[in-house]
Amino acid sequence: MLSTLHHPPRSLSRFLPSKSKPRSFHTKPILSSSHPIIEQPHASSTSPPQSQILSIRHSLLSRHVTATQLAESYLTRLKLTEPQLNSFLHLSNNVLKEAQAIDEKIRRNEDVGPLAGVLVGVKDNICTVDMPSTAGSKVLENYCPPFDATAVKRVKELGGIVVGKTNLDEFGMGSTTEASAFQVTANPWDVSRVPGGSSGGSAAAVSARQCVVSLGSDTGGSVRQPASFCGVVGLKPTYGRVSRFGLMAYASSLDVIGCFGSSVADAGILLNAVSGHDRLDATSSKQEVPDFTSQFVSATLLESKPLKGLRVGIIRETLDNGVDTGVKSAILGAVSHLEELGCTLSEVSLPTFSLGLPAYYILASSESSSNLSRYDGVRYGNQVVADELNALYEDSRAKGFGSEVKMRILMGTYALSAGYYDAYYKRAQQVLQSSFMCGQEKFHPSACVRTLIQKSFKAALDENDILISPAAPSAAYKIGEKKNDPLAMYAGDIMTVNVNLAGLPALVLPCGFVEGGPAGLPVGLQMIGAAFDEEKLLKVGHVFEQTLQDCRFVPPLVADGFAQ
Ligand code: GLN
């Protein structure tokens, strides 16, 4: 049965550009001695992004700059750009103090960690001990957790400085940050557009160089889609690679903490910092964490076909209907670039692809309705004054949750309720049984879809090293455009949700532009890998990024803001 899920490669002619001309590769080393302390952003600059983390480390250890100077420089840019962006919900009061402590250590010739002096933004559904953590919800307004999430703890232990908490759709439910209870974040490429979501604040902050890297969470695409909209790198690790301890649960079987950076190297270095088993999260994996940084070979050392022999599968269904033409041609340009790098291309089919969206919204809503039951004003969450206990529960939830969250809770409770189980879950199961011949096997209905999705990915990844697709069917759209059309908004998750259902790692990185805004709008390419093979994704992504020509990486807002 499995092999029938994976169709043999068809002709690639409709995906491949008619002529592919050889390219000469950029030859900039990652760490040149003339590398600026902080990349001076120019909107017109098309040179590939260099690792800011490595650059900062080099500058600090060679005493070219202090951590305090660096922090001040980022904070200045943050102050200039934040009034237009609203990326952050809270800013830390300790940034300069922590930077001074790093300077002190360097002065005393003590070891500093690999993230020393690196300003990190943290999505506000990830707990931090010294700042509020609200998940973008009124139900947690002013809540200050008594602990750091494991990922945050690891960042701090390695010298990273948490600069603030970034805006998000309430509890991660949304695709634009418009469902935040507090503010809407704008896209640095065009402030009249959304940055994507739900980790829109984390993506916008890195895109606008308000911080060096950031942490987000990805349940159905919330790291990858905003990375695509904001023109930055977003990495969704394999489920279990990064501890979820301290991540406020949306849908526990899908949630992962992910990494944003302005280069593939930075996202990989951050992943290295936060990965690994954690006894506080029973689902965190004991799988060994390789040194992802060993992948980041300087572009000068690349051979002419640096990805020779790498088998890349283009997921047929993701380039069919419903994808904007500009996005499609940017992806085809990326396909052609991969071919020039030496990759062997083929077209693969994931017949279960279209099942991902309905399965995701049933599972995610069901899990969230259960996870969010704890916010009743007694066990968790802000409490309203009421005359009796039931009214206290009801009013605390009614006032605490926004409309999108309430809709998800209703959908999930409905899907899980005994009376409707047959009408929805079971019917979905029967359709699947006839289409995919599950036969007499007794699957839990939702598990059935997930199992089929996992199997079809596995079949495709047995024959390919990586799979590629757009990260989203469109580039960033206008603020308000889809706010009142939830189904259109949900449909935008089509490229990403399957990956969460299968628990696989995926990397999104800029690959081109479409028209729109003052300087064009970025398009992200999604690369999907086998479970726990982030290393390969990072290697391929790095080579792709460092050899990409004529792609802009810095939004106009930053160039303008920086010049002020
Ligand atoms: N947009 C999707 C949703 O609203 C994904 C969100 C996420 O990954 N947190 O569920």
mmCIF file of C-alpha atoms in Angstrom, residues 19-211:
data_model
loop_
_atom_site.group_PDB
_atom_site.id
_atom_site.type_symbol
_atom_site.label_atom_id
_atom_site.label_comp_id
_atom_site.label_asym_id
_atom_site.label_seq_id
_atom_site.Cartn_x
_atom_site.Cartn_y
_atom_site.Cartn_z
ATOM 1 C CA LYS A 19 17.052 27.625 -20.011
ATOM 2 C CA SER A 20 19.322 27.468 -17.041
ATOM 3 C CA LYS A 21 22.513 29.432 -17.333
ATOM 4 C CA PRO A 22 25.524 28.693 -15.195
ATOM 5 C CA ARG A 23 26.105 31.100 -12.356
ATOM 6 C CA SER A 24 29.269 32.287 -10.783
ATOM 7 C CA PHE A 25 29.127 31.951 -7.036
ATOM 8 C CA HIS A 26 29.685 34.680 -4.510
ATOM 9 C CA THR A 27 32.999 34.411 -2.811
ATOM 10 C CA LYS A 28 32.499 36.277 0.440
ATOM 11 C CA PRO A 29 33.903 34.441 3.466
ATOM 12 C CA ILE A 30 31.633 34.136 6.500
ATOM 13 C CA LEU A 31 34.122 35.949 8.687
ATOM 14 C CA SER A 32 36.140 38.453 6.735
ATOM 15 C CA SER A 33 38.268 40.795 8.816
ATOM 16 C CA SER A 34 36.492 43.756 7.273
ATOM 17 C CA HIS A 35 33.111 42.393 8.230
ATOM 18 C CA PRO A 36 31.106 45.121 9.947
ATOM 19 C CA ILE A 37 30.223 44.662 13.595
ATOM 20 C CA ILE A 38 26.618 44.871 12.687
ATOM 21 C CA GLU A 39 25.602 44.497 9.108
ATOM 22 C CA GLN A 40 24.802 47.985 7.817
ATOM 23 C CA PRO A 41 21.472 47.395 6.182
ATOM 24 C CA HIS A 42 20.844 48.754 2.702
ATOM 25 C CA ALA A 43 17.556 47.972 1.043
ATOM 26 C CA SER A 44 19.277 47.579 -2.291
ATOM 27 C CA SER A 45 21.955 45.229 -0.954
ATOM 28 C CA THR A 46 21.774 41.854 -2.641
ATOM 29 C CA SER A 47 24.814 40.212 -1.085
ATOM 30 C CA PRO A 48 24.008 37.040 0.846
ATOM 31 C CA PRO A 49 23.491 37.471 4.580
ATOM 32 C CA GLN A 50 26.397 36.637 6.846
ATOM 33 C CA SER A 51 26.079 35.135 10.307
ATOM 34 C CA GLN A 52 25.554 37.946 12.782
ATOM 35 C CA ILE A 53 26.267 35.587 15.678
ATOM 36 C CA LEU A 54 29.708 34.614 14.339
ATOM 37 C CA SER A 55 30.426 38.202 13.464
ATOM 38 C CA ILE A 56 29.506 39.378 16.963
ATOM 39 C CA ARG A 57 31.659 36.675 18.553
ATOM 40 C CA HIS A 58 34.605 37.605 16.374
ATOM 41 C CA SER A 59 34.202 41.308 17.154
ATOM 42 C CA LEU A 60 33.852 40.756 20.909
ATOM 43 C CA LEU A 61 36.779 38.372 21.266
ATOM 44 C CA SER A 62 39.053 40.504 19.104
ATOM 45 C CA ARG A 63 38.035 43.481 21.296
ATOM 46 C CA HIS A 64 36.781 45.469 18.309
ATOM 47 C CA VAL A 65 33.583 46.244 20.111
ATOM 48 C CA THR A 66 32.027 45.666 23.512
ATOM 49 C CA ALA A 67 28.822 43.792 24.225
ATOM 50 C CA THR A 68 27.484 47.022 25.693
ATOM 51 C CA GLN A 69 28.146 48.947 22.468
ATOM 52 C CA LEU A 70 26.484 46.187 20.495
ATOM 53 C CA ALA A 71 23.449 46.118 22.748
ATOM 54 C CA GLU A 72 23.143 49.906 22.577
ATOM 55 C CA SER A 73 23.309 49.784 18.813
ATOM 56 C CA TYR A 74 20.499 47.200 18.583
ATOM 57 C CA LEU A 75 18.409 49.068 21.148
ATOM 58 C CA THR A 76 18.775 52.277 19.129
ATOM 59 C CA ARG A 77 17.497 50.544 16.020
ATOM 60 C CA LEU A 78 14.724 48.944 18.007
ATOM 61 C CA LYS A 79 13.593 52.332 19.313
ATOM 62 C CA LEU A 80 13.643 53.805 15.809
ATOM 63 C CA THR A 81 11.649 51.033 14.199
ATOM 64 C CA GLU A 82 9.326 49.827 16.957
ATOM 65 C CA PRO A 83 6.743 52.638 16.685
ATOM 66 C CA GLN A 84 5.968 51.428 13.166
ATOM 67 C CA LEU A 85 6.300 47.710 13.815
ATOM 68 C CA ASN A 86 4.995 46.790 17.286
ATOM 69 C CA SER A 87 7.047 43.587 17.320
ATOM 70 C CA PHE A 88 7.490 43.506 21.087
ATOM 71 C CA LEU A 89 5.009 43.217 23.935
ATOM 72 C CA HIS A 90 7.643 43.689 26.656
ATOM 73 C CA LEU A 91 11.247 44.819 26.673
ATOM 74 C CA SER A 92 13.794 43.667 29.196
ATOM 75 C CA ASN A 93 15.235 46.194 31.654
ATOM 76 C CA ASN A 94 18.379 44.115 32.003
ATOM 77 C CA VAL A 95 19.873 44.205 28.515
ATOM 78 C CA LEU A 96 22.681 46.667 29.256
ATOM 79 C CA LYS A 97 23.408 45.134 32.666
ATOM 80 C CA GLU A 98 23.778 41.688 31.095
ATOM 81 C CA ALA A 99 25.940 43.105 28.302
ATOM 82 C CA GLN A 100 28.190 44.766 30.875
ATOM 83 C CA ALA A 101 28.576 41.447 32.701
ATOM 84 C CA ILE A 102 29.764 39.863 29.438
ATOM 85 C CA ASP A 103 32.235 42.708 28.883
ATOM 86 C CA GLU A 104 33.527 42.185 32.388
ATOM 87 C CA LYS A 105 34.106 38.482 31.699
ATOM 88 C CA ILE A 106 35.918 39.243 28.452
ATOM 89 C CA ARG A 107 38.083 41.803 30.247
ATOM 90 C CA ARG A 108 39.032 39.129 32.773
ATOM 91 C CA ASN A 109 39.779 36.719 29.891
ATOM 92 C CA GLU A 110 37.089 34.341 31.100
ATOM 93 C CA ASP A 111 35.239 32.049 28.716
ATOM 94 C CA VAL A 112 32.017 33.405 27.304
ATOM 95 C CA GLY A 113 29.394 31.211 25.677
ATOM 96 C CA PRO A 114 28.752 30.988 21.931
ATOM 97 C CA LEU A 115 25.778 33.352 22.228
ATOM 98 C CA ALA A 116 27.643 35.976 24.272
ATOM 99 C CA GLY A 117 26.278 39.414 23.507
ATOM 100 C CA VAL A 118 23.637 38.081 21.098
ATOM 101 C CA LEU A 119 20.273 39.802 21.528
ATOM 102 C CA VAL A 120 17.470 37.246 21.386
ATOM 103 C CA GLY A 121 13.754 37.942 21.010
ATOM 104 C CA VAL A 122 11.428 35.412 22.637
ATOM 105 C CA LYS A 123 7.833 34.792 21.596
ATOM 106 C CA ASP A 124 5.520 35.706 24.436
ATOM 107 C CA ASN A 125 4.064 32.206 24.798
ATOM 108 C CA ILE A 126 7.506 31.028 26.004
ATOM 109 C CA CYS A 127 8.015 31.536 29.737
ATOM 110 C CA THR A 128 10.619 33.958 31.027
ATOM 111 C CA VAL A 129 11.250 34.528 34.697
ATOM 112 C CA ASP A 130 12.099 38.227 34.548
ATOM 113 C CA MET A 131 9.395 39.457 32.173
ATOM 114 C CA PRO A 132 5.670 38.884 31.705
ATOM 115 C CA SER A 133 4.596 35.966 29.530
ATOM 116 C CA THR A 134 1.077 36.544 28.272
ATOM 117 C CA ALA A 135 0.717 34.343 25.167
ATOM 118 C CA GLY A 136 -0.851 37.477 23.664
ATOM 119 C CA SER A 137 -3.924 36.904 25.831
ATOM 120 C CA LYS A 138 -5.794 39.022 28.348
ATOM 121 C CA VAL A 139 -6.292 35.894 30.401
ATOM 122 C CA LEU A 140 -2.553 36.017 31.198
ATOM 123 C CA GLU A 141 -2.082 39.791 31.180
ATOM 124 C CA ASN A 142 0.735 40.725 33.605
ATOM 125 C CA TYR A 143 1.480 37.078 34.372
ATOM 126 C CA CYS A 144 5.129 36.609 35.347
ATOM 127 C CA PRO A 145 6.152 32.933 35.439
ATOM 128 C CA PRO A 146 8.409 31.792 38.279
ATOM 129 C CA PHE A 147 10.699 29.948 35.845
ATOM 130 C CA ASP A 148 12.357 30.136 32.446
ATOM 131 C CA ALA A 149 11.382 27.767 29.646
ATOM 132 C CA THR A 150 14.205 25.271 29.063
ATOM 133 C CA ALA A 151 14.979 26.856 25.672
ATOM 134 C CA VAL A 152 15.304 30.295 27.299
ATOM 135 C CA LYS A 153 17.417 28.887 30.124
ATOM 136 C CA ARG A 154 19.797 27.364 27.563
ATOM 137 C CA VAL A 155 20.019 30.619 25.597
ATOM 138 C CA LYS A 156 20.904 32.499 28.777
ATOM 139 C CA GLU A 157 23.430 29.885 29.910
ATOM 140 C CA LEU A 158 25.279 30.327 26.612
ATOM 141 C CA GLY A 159 25.505 34.102 27.020
ATOM 142 C CA GLY A 160 22.430 35.152 25.009
ATOM 143 C CA ILE A 161 20.625 38.284 26.177
ATOM 144 C CA VAL A 162 16.831 38.141 26.031
ATOM 145 C CA VAL A 163 15.900 41.573 24.716
ATOM 146 C CA GLY A 164 12.138 41.202 25.043
ATOM 147 C CA LYS A 165 8.977 39.241 24.410
ATOM 148 C CA THR A 166 7.530 39.303 20.938
ATOM 149 C CA ASN A 167 3.946 39.694 19.807
ATOM 150 C CA LEU A 168 1.838 36.751 18.614
ATOM 151 C CA ASP A 169 -1.667 35.642 17.826
ATOM 152 C CA GLU A 170 -3.319 34.711 21.107
ATOM 153 C CA PHE A 171 -1.943 31.325 22.226
ATOM 154 C CA GLY A 172 -0.429 30.891 18.761
ATOM 155 C CA MET A 173 -3.821 30.682 17.037
ATOM 156 C CA GLY A 174 -3.655 32.689 13.858
ATOM 157 C CA SER A 175 -1.540 33.571 10.867
ATOM 158 C CA THR A 176 -1.100 37.345 11.089
ATOM 159 C CA THR A 177 -0.671 38.545 14.751
ATOM 160 C CA GLU A 178 -4.017 40.304 14.319
ATOM 161 C CA ALA A 179 -5.432 37.883 16.876
ATOM 162 C CA SER A 180 -3.133 39.264 19.594
ATOM 163 C CA ALA A 181 -5.140 40.793 22.448
ATOM 164 C CA PHE A 182 -2.698 43.700 22.630
ATOM 165 C CA GLN A 183 -1.439 44.948 19.251
ATOM 166 C CA VAL A 184 -0.971 44.171 15.585
ATOM 167 C CA THR A 185 2.594 43.806 14.326
ATOM 168 C CA ALA A 186 3.494 45.254 10.922
ATOM 169 C CA ASN A 187 5.685 43.732 8.237
ATOM 170 C CA PRO A 188 9.052 45.539 7.901
ATOM 171 C CA TRP A 189 8.879 45.145 4.088
ATOM 172 C CA ASP A 190 5.606 47.068 3.963
ATOM 173 C CA VAL A 191 4.072 48.318 7.182
ATOM 174 C CA SER A 192 0.556 48.159 5.743
ATOM 175 C CA ARG A 193 0.913 44.369 5.578
ATOM 176 C CA VAL A 194 0.888 41.555 8.121
ATOM 177 C CA PRO A 195 4.159 39.913 9.172
ATOM 178 C CA GLY A 196 2.482 36.509 9.192
ATOM 179 C CA GLY A 197 1.840 34.542 12.321
ATOM 180 C CA SER A 198 1.488 33.436 14.846
ATOM 181 C CA SER A 199 5.177 34.225 15.541
ATOM 182 C CA GLY A 200 4.879 37.500 13.607
ATOM 183 C CA GLY A 201 6.634 39.550 16.295
ATOM 184 C CA SER A 202 9.670 37.245 16.334
ATOM 185 C CA ALA A 203 9.932 37.280 12.520
ATOM 186 C CA ALA A 204 9.476 41.055 12.184
ATOM 187 C CA ALA A 205 12.023 41.706 14.951
ATOM 188 C CA VAL A 206 14.735 39.710 13.163
ATOM 189 C CA SER A 207 13.782 41.106 9.762
ATOM 190 C CA ALA A 208 14.093 44.676 11.098
ATOM 191 C CA ARG A 209 17.342 43.779 12.886
ATOM 192 C CA GLN A 210 15.790 44.714 16.246
ATOM 193 C CA CYS A 211 17.465 41.608 17.614
#
